[in-house]
Amino acid sequence: PIIFGDFMKVGAEPKDRLYEDIKEMPKLQKILNDYLDDYNMSCPKEMKLVFFLDAIQHISRIARMVRQPRGNALLVGVGGTGKQSLTRLACHMSGYKCIQIELTRGYNYDSFHEDLKLLYQSAGVEGNNTVFLFTDTQIVVEEFLEDINNILNSGEISNLFPAEEFEAIINAVRPK
């Protein structure tokens, strides 16, 4: 199989990573298991994954997509096949923060906007490399899709921030 990636040196800085053809499958599986162990040490919810060939190919694709500027993907498949788990691990491998909304009783459009504000704060103001993981089961209100579409098309959601918050954000991201 043809697999490329920049994650063969565990813990390397993004600028020091070499995007290369990965030929040694046993070494790749060991490295992915090391990343998984590291992920499980740093996250409260343990993930158990088996790295068979398809999973390895998918995680290398997801990691490549995550590292692209403004990279985004639509992962389609039967539920329970590991799309979210592989995405979380790819984020961890790439040093990205993975943000996902938590549905609670009474979660509505305003709650969604509050979560999106936190996402924009993390990615924009704080400058964190961030992945927003959103699934079809989280579409509580149809307007969620309109906002997601706006994020993907322009990166902007109209009227997300009130004028005073918007001004504070502008000042926070201005070069000093």
XYZ file of C-alpha atoms in Angstrom:
176
model
C 0.000 0.000 0.000
C 1.046 3.577 -0.658
C 0.946 5.589 2.580
C 2.417 9.042 3.127
C 2.674 10.967 6.366
C 4.687 13.374 8.468
C 4.126 11.648 11.780
C 6.902 9.051 11.864
C 8.982 11.078 14.349
C 6.899 11.078 17.504
C 7.012 14.423 19.301
C 8.724 16.315 16.462
C 7.836 19.983 16.010
C 5.596 20.684 12.969
C 8.391 22.539 11.161
C 10.770 19.592 11.691
C 8.393 16.997 10.277
C 9.259 15.282 7.036
C 6.387 14.273 4.760
C 7.502 10.901 3.443
C 6.483 7.642 1.856
C 6.007 5.146 4.689
C 7.084 1.677 3.604
C 7.636 -0.188 6.879
C 4.186 -1.313 8.018
C 5.263 -2.922 11.345
C 7.136 0.269 12.315
C 4.101 2.375 11.354
C 1.794 0.201 13.484
C 4.170 0.544 16.453
C 4.297 4.330 16.049
C 0.493 4.558 15.813
C 0.224 2.456 18.984
C 2.675 4.840 20.679
C 0.502 7.793 19.637
C -2.573 5.945 20.925
C -0.881 5.257 24.281
C 0.107 8.921 24.515
C -3.455 9.978 23.642
C -4.904 7.652 26.299
C -2.522 9.074 28.920
C -3.598 12.648 28.160
C -7.358 12.151 27.701
C -9.856 11.005 30.340
C -11.794 8.768 27.938
C -9.654 5.828 26.855
C -9.724 4.757 23.218
C -9.012 1.201 22.131
C -8.114 0.872 18.457
C -6.823 -1.894 16.221
C -4.610 -0.611 13.414
C -5.510 -2.806 10.457
C -4.606 -1.643 6.943
C -7.780 0.362 6.213
C -7.600 2.138 9.580
C -3.947 3.014 8.970
C -4.722 4.386 5.519
C -7.644 6.426 6.849
C -5.687 7.890 9.740
C -2.874 8.954 7.409
C -5.426 10.659 5.124
C -7.136 12.383 8.041
C -3.792 13.546 9.468
C -2.823 14.961 6.057
C -6.157 16.743 5.714
C -5.959 18.164 9.250
C -2.524 19.666 8.588
C -3.618 21.475 5.413
C -4.383 25.191 5.766
C -8.188 25.484 6.143
C -8.354 21.719 5.718
C -11.748 20.121 6.085
C -13.298 16.749 5.363
C -16.638 15.032 5.268
C -16.206 11.504 6.596
C -19.080 9.339 5.457
C -19.754 5.806 6.574
C -21.733 3.500 8.804
C -21.835 4.547 12.452
C -19.384 2.814 14.753
C -16.637 2.339 12.159
C -14.120 4.630 13.884
C -14.434 7.918 12.017
C -14.501 10.004 15.214
C -11.825 7.950 16.970
C -9.430 8.125 14.030
C -10.051 11.865 13.728
C -9.319 12.409 17.419
C -6.111 10.398 17.149
C -5.049 12.217 13.951
C -5.586 15.526 15.775
C -3.455 14.330 18.647
C -0.727 13.128 16.274
C -0.701 16.521 14.542
C -0.779 18.506 17.778
C -4.228 19.925 17.115
C -6.964 20.598 19.639
C -10.149 18.631 18.869
C -13.365 20.440 19.804
C -16.745 18.726 19.708
C -20.060 20.021 21.002
C -21.710 18.162 23.855
C -25.427 17.790 23.481
C -27.342 18.293 26.700
C -30.994 18.540 27.507
C -32.215 21.867 26.159
C -29.276 22.307 23.776
C -30.434 24.819 21.179
C -29.261 27.303 18.565
C -28.017 29.760 21.216
C -26.007 26.990 22.905
C -24.514 26.094 19.519
C -23.495 29.718 18.975
C -21.839 29.805 22.410
C -19.844 26.681 21.487
C -18.886 28.242 18.146
C -17.696 31.354 19.983
C -15.396 29.146 22.075
C -14.164 27.502 18.874
C -13.400 30.861 17.257
C -11.737 32.058 20.472
C -9.465 29.001 20.544
C -8.560 29.015 16.857
C -8.571 32.738 16.136
C -7.621 34.676 19.224
C -5.481 32.071 21.005
C -4.013 30.763 17.735
C -4.456 27.087 18.613
C -4.491 24.627 15.748
C -8.040 23.373 16.094
C -10.338 20.740 14.611
C -14.102 21.060 14.960
C -15.592 17.562 14.999
C -19.292 17.637 14.160
C -21.512 14.611 13.511
C -24.934 14.176 11.953
C -26.437 13.225 15.318
C -25.528 16.691 16.640
C -27.807 18.465 14.172
C -30.541 19.383 16.631
C -31.729 22.427 14.701
C -31.530 22.727 10.920
C -29.877 26.146 11.238
C -26.748 24.367 12.535
C -26.104 23.260 8.949
C -26.353 26.806 7.654
C -23.706 27.918 10.146
C -21.437 24.981 9.257
C -21.838 25.883 5.586
C -20.844 29.483 6.339
C -17.780 28.309 8.276
C -16.662 26.137 5.372
C -17.367 28.740 2.679
C -16.224 32.001 4.222
C -15.014 31.212 7.731
C -17.557 33.663 9.092
C -20.934 33.393 10.778
C -22.869 36.632 10.573
C -23.947 38.162 13.878
C -22.154 35.510 15.940
C -20.515 38.144 18.146
C -22.196 41.282 19.486
C -20.426 44.543 18.548
C -18.579 44.952 21.886
C -17.270 41.333 21.832
C -16.326 41.729 18.181
C -14.304 44.848 18.958
C -12.468 43.068 21.780
C -11.616 40.171 19.433
C -10.334 42.557 16.758
C -8.071 44.203 19.337
C -6.857 40.812 20.610
C -5.750 39.598 17.170
C -4.155 42.888 16.045
C -0.376 42.798 15.944
C 1.072 44.701 18.843
